[in-house]
Tab-separated table of C-alpha atoms in Angstrom:
chain	number	residue	atom	x	y	z
A	1	UNK	CA	-26.534	2.133	9.194
A	2	UNK	CA	-26.580	1.973	5.399
A	3	UNK	CA	-23.860	0.663	3.145
A	4	UNK	CA	-23.268	1.623	-0.446
A	5	UNK	CA	-21.464	-0.068	-3.293
A	6	UNK	CA	-19.932	2.375	-5.715
A	7	UNK	CA	-22.613	5.015	-4.991
A	8	UNK	CA	-22.634	7.517	-2.175
A	9	UNK	CA	-24.628	8.058	1.012
A	10	UNK	CA	-23.517	10.418	3.806
A	11	UNK	CA	-22.290	9.122	7.166
A	12	UNK	CA	-21.766	5.592	5.869
A	13	UNK	CA	-19.009	3.204	4.911
A	14	UNK	CA	-18.826	3.553	1.137
A	15	UNK	CA	-17.512	0.604	-0.873
A	16	UNK	CA	-15.824	1.382	-4.183
A	17	UNK	CA	-14.360	-1.046	-6.748
A	18	UNK	CA	-10.709	-2.009	-6.694
A	19	UNK	CA	-8.624	0.236	-8.963
A	20	UNK	CA	-7.034	-1.074	-12.146
A	21	UNK	CA	-3.456	-0.660	-13.280
A	22	UNK	CA	-1.955	0.705	-10.078
A	23	UNK	CA	0.658	-2.020	-9.636
A	24	UNK	CA	2.087	-1.304	-13.090
A	25	UNK	CA	2.663	2.340	-12.134
A	26	UNK	CA	4.309	1.698	-8.764
A	27	UNK	CA	7.743	0.887	-10.189
A	28	UNK	CA	7.825	4.379	-11.707
A	29	UNK	CA	6.803	5.843	-8.365
A	30	UNK	CA	9.726	4.147	-6.671
A	31	UNK	CA	12.115	6.207	-8.763
A	32	UNK	CA	9.987	9.330	-8.388
A	33	UNK	CA	9.812	9.187	-4.597
A	34	UNK	CA	13.476	8.253	-4.104
A	35	UNK	CA	14.522	11.880	-3.876
A	36	UNK	CA	11.866	12.637	-1.269
A	37	UNK	CA	12.995	10.024	1.268
A	38	UNK	CA	14.429	11.172	4.557
A	39	UNK	CA	16.791	8.182	4.556
A	40	UNK	CA	17.489	6.292	1.346
A	41	UNK	CA	18.688	3.310	3.389
A	42	UNK	CA	15.295	2.948	5.088
A	43	UNK	CA	12.546	2.307	2.532
A	44	UNK	CA	9.791	3.123	5.028
A	45	UNK	CA	11.190	6.421	6.333
A	46	UNK	CA	9.220	9.109	4.536
A	47	UNK	CA	8.906	12.428	6.363
A	48	UNK	CA	6.242	15.086	5.680
A	49	UNK	CA	7.012	17.221	2.619
A	50	UNK	CA	7.109	20.989	2.465
A	51	UNK	CA	4.632	22.733	0.148
A	52	UNK	CA	7.110	23.043	-2.713
A	53	UNK	CA	8.043	19.357	-2.679
A	54	UNK	CA	4.414	18.349	-2.266
A	55	UNK	CA	3.413	20.271	-5.402
A	56	UNK	CA	6.377	18.846	-7.289
A	57	UNK	CA	5.538	15.256	-6.340
A	58	UNK	CA	1.876	15.678	-7.254
A	59	UNK	CA	2.814	17.063	-10.673
A	60	UNK	CA	5.093	14.084	-11.292
A	61	UNK	CA	2.368	11.623	-10.309
A	62	UNK	CA	-0.216	13.239	-12.606
A	63	UNK	CA	2.162	12.704	-15.518
A	64	UNK	CA	3.726	9.354	-14.592
A	65	UNK	CA	0.948	7.520	-12.706
A	66	UNK	CA	-2.469	8.668	-13.970
A	67	UNK	CA	-4.316	5.614	-12.595
A	68	UNK	CA	-3.065	6.271	-9.071
A	69	UNK	CA	-3.950	9.955	-9.393
A	70	UNK	CA	-7.458	9.121	-10.636
A	71	UNK	CA	-8.022	6.633	-7.802
A	72	UNK	CA	-6.912	9.168	-5.175
A	73	UNK	CA	-9.282	11.778	-6.619
A	74	UNK	CA	-12.205	9.333	-6.469
A	75	UNK	CA	-11.517	8.561	-2.806
A	76	UNK	CA	-11.109	12.238	-1.945
A	77	UNK	CA	-14.414	13.178	-3.567
A	78	UNK	CA	-16.266	10.553	-1.510
A	79	UNK	CA	-14.655	11.765	1.714
A	80	UNK	CA	-15.252	15.441	0.992
A	81	UNK	CA	-18.893	14.726	0.184
A	82	UNK	CA	-19.424	13.227	3.629
A	83	UNK	CA	-18.593	9.515	3.570
A	84	UNK	CA	-17.257	8.582	7.007
A	85	UNK	CA	-15.108	5.826	5.455
A	86	UNK	CA	-14.231	4.503	1.997
A	87	UNK	CA	-13.444	0.782	1.786
A	88	UNK	CA	-11.532	-0.877	-1.068
A	89	UNK	CA	-11.279	-4.662	-1.006
A	90	UNK	CA	-8.007	-4.868	-2.964
A	91	UNK	CA	-5.605	-2.086	-3.856
A	92	UNK	CA	-3.833	-4.341	-6.365
A	93	UNK	CA	-0.392	-4.374	-4.713
A	94	UNK	CA	-0.475	-7.916	-3.319
A	95	UNK	CA	2.293	-9.213	-5.620
A	96	UNK	CA	4.673	-6.330	-4.912
A	97	UNK	CA	7.406	-6.218	-2.239
A	98	UNK	CA	6.753	-4.150	0.872
A	99	UNK	CA	9.122	-1.353	-0.214
A	100	UNK	CA	7.130	-0.655	-3.391
A	101	UNK	CA	3.847	-0.762	-1.503
A	102	UNK	CA	5.228	1.802	0.947
A	103	UNK	CA	6.074	4.127	-1.941
A	104	UNK	CA	2.533	3.834	-3.254
A	105	UNK	CA	0.991	4.536	0.171
A	106	UNK	CA	3.154	7.614	0.651
A	107	UNK	CA	2.113	8.935	-2.755
A	108	UNK	CA	-1.567	8.258	-2.032
A	109	UNK	CA	-1.270	10.290	1.147
A	110	UNK	CA	0.340	13.175	-0.730
A	111	UNK	CA	-2.438	13.143	-3.324
A	112	UNK	CA	-5.204	13.112	-0.709
A	113	UNK	CA	-3.772	15.882	1.460
A	114	UNK	CA	-0.725	16.729	3.554
A	115	UNK	CA	0.649	13.650	5.360
A	116	UNK	CA	1.811	14.283	8.916
A	117	UNK	CA	4.524	12.836	11.114
A	118	UNK	CA	3.175	10.156	13.423
A	119	UNK	CA	6.032	10.312	15.938
A	120	UNK	CA	8.047	13.370	17.021
A	121	UNK	CA	11.481	11.743	16.748
A	122	UNK	CA	11.838	10.035	13.365
A	123	UNK	CA	8.758	11.863	12.038
A	124	UNK	CA	7.492	8.863	10.095
A	125	UNK	CA	4.548	9.328	7.742
A	126	UNK	CA	4.124	5.544	7.362
A	127	UNK	CA	3.312	3.999	10.746
A	128	UNK	CA	3.322	0.251	11.361
A	129	UNK	CA	0.203	-0.869	13.219
A	130	UNK	CA	1.358	-4.096	14.832
A	131	UNK	CA	1.783	-5.587	18.273
A	132	UNK	CA	5.256	-5.043	19.714
A	133	UNK	CA	7.137	-5.477	23.024
A	134	UNK	CA	6.636	-2.477	25.294
A	135	UNK	CA	8.778	-1.299	28.233
A	136	UNK	CA	7.366	-1.074	31.778
A	137	UNK	CA	5.400	2.094	32.430
A	138	UNK	CA	4.835	2.738	28.728
A	139	UNK	CA	1.458	4.418	28.091
A	140	UNK	CA	0.636	2.453	24.949
A	141	UNK	CA	-1.467	3.481	22.021
A	142	UNK	CA	-3.783	1.081	20.144
A	143	UNK	CA	-1.377	0.647	17.244
A	144	UNK	CA	1.198	-0.924	19.587
A	145	UNK	CA	-0.790	-3.769	21.177
A	146	UNK	CA	-3.175	-6.639	20.363
A	147	UNK	CA	-5.958	-5.830	22.818
A	148	UNK	CA	-9.366	-4.386	22.060
A	149	UNK	CA	-9.383	-0.837	20.724
A	150	UNK	CA	-12.661	0.698	21.859
A	151	UNK	CA	-14.320	3.450	19.870
A	152	UNK	CA	-12.015	6.404	19.334
A	153	UNK	CA	-10.823	9.027	16.884
A	154	UNK	CA	-7.160	9.346	15.948
A	155	UNK	CA	-4.898	12.010	17.507
A	156	UNK	CA	-7.616	13.230	19.833
A	157	UNK	CA	-4.644	14.013	22.101
A	158	UNK	CA	-3.303	16.736	19.727
A	159	UNK	CA	-4.767	20.256	19.392
A	160	UNK	CA	-5.464	19.802	15.662
A	161	UNK	CA	-6.350	16.190	14.800
A	162	UNK	CA	-5.838	15.232	11.163
A	163	UNK	CA	-8.992	15.267	9.038
A	164	UNK	CA	-8.309	11.938	7.284
A	165	UNK	CA	-6.276	8.795	7.765
A	166	UNK	CA	-6.070	5.465	6.006
A	167	UNK	CA	-5.151	1.916	6.954
A	168	UNK	CA	-3.597	-0.519	4.493
A	169	UNK	CA	-3.515	-4.217	5.342
A	170	UNK	CA	-0.150	-5.784	4.560
A	171	UNK	CA	-1.152	-8.901	6.497
A	172	UNK	CA	-4.542	-9.364	8.116
A	173	UNK	CA	-4.923	-11.335	11.359
A	174	UNK	CA	-5.453	-15.019	10.583
A	175	UNK	CA	-6.977	-15.694	14.020
A	176	UNK	CA	-10.337	-14.105	13.213
A	177	UNK	CA	-9.656	-11.044	15.385
A	178	UNK	CA	-8.497	-7.547	14.539
A	179	UNK	CA	-11.800	-6.659	12.880
A	180	UNK	CA	-12.787	-3.022	12.408
A	181	UNK	CA	-16.093	-1.233	12.843
A	182	UNK	CA	-17.289	2.364	12.725
A	183	UNK	CA	-19.919	4.789	13.972
A	184	UNK	CA	-20.880	8.201	12.615
A	185	UNK	CA	-20.265	11.126	14.944
A	186	UNK	CA	-23.093	13.073	13.312
A	187	UNK	CA	-25.552	10.254	13.860
A	188	UNK	CA	-24.389	9.743	17.443
A	189	UNK	CA	-25.072	13.412	18.227
A	190	UNK	CA	-28.388	13.281	16.384
A	191	UNK	CA	-29.539	10.370	18.545
A	192	UNK	CA	-27.969	11.735	21.720
A	193	UNK	CA	-29.986	14.953	21.812
A	194	UNK	CA	-33.327	13.139	21.492
A	195	UNK	CA	-33.377	11.928	25.111
A	196	UNK	CA	-33.069	13.754	28.422
A	197	UNK	CA	-29.984	11.784	29.484
A	198	UNK	CA	-28.450	12.197	26.057
A	199	UNK	CA	-29.076	15.938	26.031
A	200	UNK	CA	-27.366	16.255	29.414
A	201	UNK	CA	-24.418	14.257	28.066
A	202	UNK	CA	-24.249	16.479	24.984
A	203	UNK	CA	-24.204	19.582	27.171
A	204	UNK	CA	-21.236	18.286	29.190
A	205	UNK	CA	-19.257	16.863	26.271
A	206	UNK	CA	-19.635	19.973	24.135
A	207	UNK	CA	-18.865	22.580	26.819
A	208	UNK	CA	-16.193	21.150	29.145
A	209	UNK	CA	-12.531	21.049	28.121
A	210	UNK	CA	-11.148	17.628	29.018
A	211	UNK	CA	-7.554	16.348	29.291
A	212	UNK	CA	-6.426	13.784	26.691
A	213	UNK	CA	-3.058	12.223	27.462
A	214	UNK	CA	-0.518	11.903	24.663
A	215	UNK	CA	0.708	8.263	24.447
A	216	UNK	CA	4.361	7.723	25.353
A	217	UNK	CA	5.474	6.974	21.775
A	218	UNK	CA	4.099	10.295	20.523
A	219	UNK	CA	5.049	12.510	23.488
A	220	UNK	CA	8.043	14.825	23.335
A	221	UNK	CA	9.201	14.195	26.916
A	222	UNK	CA	9.080	11.566	29.631
A	223	UNK	CA	6.465	13.274	31.799
A	224	UNK	CA	2.746	12.836	31.009
A	225	UNK	CA	1.487	15.509	28.629
A	226	UNK	CA	-2.135	16.423	27.890
A	227	UNK	CA	-4.218	18.314	25.346
A	228	UNK	CA	-7.374	20.008	26.651
A	229	UNK	CA	-10.480	20.083	24.455
A	230	UNK	CA	-14.171	19.111	24.483
A	231	UNK	CA	-15.297	15.818	22.970
A	232	UNK	CA	-17.868	17.523	20.713
A	233	UNK	CA	-17.034	20.774	18.898
A	234	UNK	CA	-17.315	22.497	15.534
A	235	UNK	CA	-13.887	21.247	14.335
A	236	UNK	CA	-13.311	18.424	14.740
A	237	UNK	CA	-16.908	17.368	15.254
A	238	UNK	CA	-15.750	14.589	17.590
A	239	UNK	CA	-12.508	13.809	19.416
A	240	UNK	CA	-12.847	10.724	21.563
A	241	UNK	CA	-10.896	8.033	23.346
A	242	UNK	CA	-11.594	6.751	26.829
A	243	UNK	CA	-8.166	5.618	28.049
A	244	UNK	CA	-6.345	8.821	27.104
A	245	UNK	CA	-9.149	10.798	28.759
A	246	UNK	CA	-9.559	8.871	31.994
A	247	UNK	CA	-5.799	8.713	32.563
A	248	UNK	CA	-6.157	12.312	33.747
A	249	UNK	CA	-8.645	11.556	36.506
A	250	UNK	CA	-6.028	11.164	39.239
A	251	UNK	CA	-3.940	14.072	37.967
A	252	UNK	CA	-6.838	16.546	37.692
A	253	UNK	CA	-9.188	15.676	40.592
A	254	UNK	CA	-10.849	19.090	40.469
A	255	UNK	CA	-12.876	18.040	37.399
A	256	UNK	CA	-16.408	16.591	37.900
A	257	UNK	CA	-15.313	13.110	36.905
A	258	UNK	CA	-18.483	11.217	37.809
A	259	UNK	CA	-20.541	13.587	35.659
A	260	UNK	CA	-17.976	13.223	32.860
A	261	UNK	CA	-18.015	9.423	33.140
A	262	UNK	CA	-21.808	9.351	32.996
A	263	UNK	CA	-21.800	11.556	29.887
A	264	UNK	CA	-19.105	9.452	28.192
A	265	UNK	CA	-21.005	6.243	29.006
A	266	UNK	CA	-24.153	7.684	27.390
A	267	UNK	CA	-22.183	8.758	24.321
A	268	UNK	CA	-20.483	5.365	24.012
A	269	UNK	CA	-23.753	3.464	24.397
A	270	UNK	CA	-25.254	5.382	21.476
A	271	UNK	CA	-22.106	4.745	19.405
A	272	UNK	CA	-22.380	1.011	20.033
A	273	UNK	CA	-26.019	0.996	18.922
A	274	UNK	CA	-25.060	2.724	15.673
A	275	UNK	CA	-21.949	0.624	15.008
A	276	UNK	CA	-21.430	-0.938	11.615
A	277	UNK	CA	-20.865	-4.680	11.355
A	278	UNK	CA	-17.353	-5.860	12.259
A	279	UNK	CA	-15.211	-6.572	9.238
A	280	UNK	CA	-11.578	-7.592	8.825
A	281	UNK	CA	-9.572	-5.628	6.309
A	282	UNK	CA	-8.248	-8.339	3.958
A	283	UNK	CA	-4.671	-8.596	2.748
A	284	UNK	CA	-4.065	-5.698	0.323
A	285	UNK	CA	-7.311	-4.030	1.461
A	286	UNK	CA	-7.422	-0.351	2.351
A	287	UNK	CA	-9.887	1.880	4.202
A	288	UNK	CA	-9.871	5.685	4.177
A	289	UNK	CA	-11.509	7.366	7.191
A	290	UNK	CA	-12.872	10.834	7.942
A	291	UNK	CA	-11.272	11.305	11.341
A	292	UNK	CA	-13.343	14.403	12.172
A	293	UNK	CA	-16.591	12.502	11.637
A	294	UNK	CA	-16.076	8.768	12.226
A	295	UNK	CA	-15.318	6.812	15.371
A	296	UNK	CA	-13.563	3.527	14.736
A	297	UNK	CA	-12.827	0.462	16.847
A	298	UNK	CA	-11.036	-2.884	16.611
A	299	UNK	CA	-11.623	-6.294	18.132
A	300	UNK	CA	-8.683	-7.973	19.953
A	301	UNK	CA	-6.448	-10.426	18.116
A	302	UNK	CA	-3.831	-13.058	18.907
A	303	UNK	CA	-2.007	-13.304	15.568
A	304	UNK	CA	1.187	-11.356	16.246
A	305	UNK	CA	1.978	-11.179	12.525
A	306	UNK	CA	-0.981	-8.870	11.843
A	307	UNK	CA	0.492	-5.824	10.109
A	308	UNK	CA	-1.303	-2.706	8.925
A	309	UNK	CA	0.229	0.553	7.737
A	310	UNK	CA	-1.369	3.865	8.673
A	311	UNK	CA	-1.047	7.322	7.135
A	312	UNK	CA	-2.628	10.439	8.668
A	313	UNK	CA	-3.126	13.667	6.743
A	314	UNK	CA	-4.513	17.151	6.890
A	315	UNK	CA	-6.801	18.168	4.045
């Protein structure tokens, strides 16, 4: 797997320089975004905007925060040209309070695409990725616990997974855990079809609709709910997560689960061979990910103060 610095190579993690002058523009954004908040008492509660408000906000940002607009355009160009992830060591917000950083992240999402609601109740665009107490019987998602997060794509449990998402590190884990790594879906498929076992796996994973369970936090009701789709398709190229998939084994025994497990194991083995090096996102670091192309994973961590903020968006 290649890495680039500033330049571009497809299906890689692309590293671009930290932007200049963003922090100075954020104070203006705080006033600009105030009227778009779902709840002015809760600084983090931004809901998705309608098309009219989205156009209005973008026009304001172009005029009032040109450095932020320029940075967002640079990131978007890299992603649209095929980078599976764009990594920025420092966004430049480290000296700002959390509320102002949240405003900036919301605006970045609106410039890159159409931010979506993470949960169906409060419909938050900004989602806190941090370990938290969970009730008994809760079918947890990776953003709620400190255990390993094996290779997956985001919202594989929804019919239309968002094309992009980004993670901003408010506080990285100080224990040495919580490190991220990636693998290209295109390269996984390219390697998979070169062997007999891999070709058999590709045939299964691209032709059989499989049940992906919606985690409790994101489900509308109390009963388990599933989305049916193949792992490999035209759009998205890959949707993948083992625990949401294999939760359905007992509920849908009519499926050929041993064949499915063998195919998934072959797919995962190739992903692990193509994985990038593990890397912690530093404080104030941000990574933008092509969710239709890239699988991502996270090592376990013990530092309960680790805090990332995620935004998902259609584009």
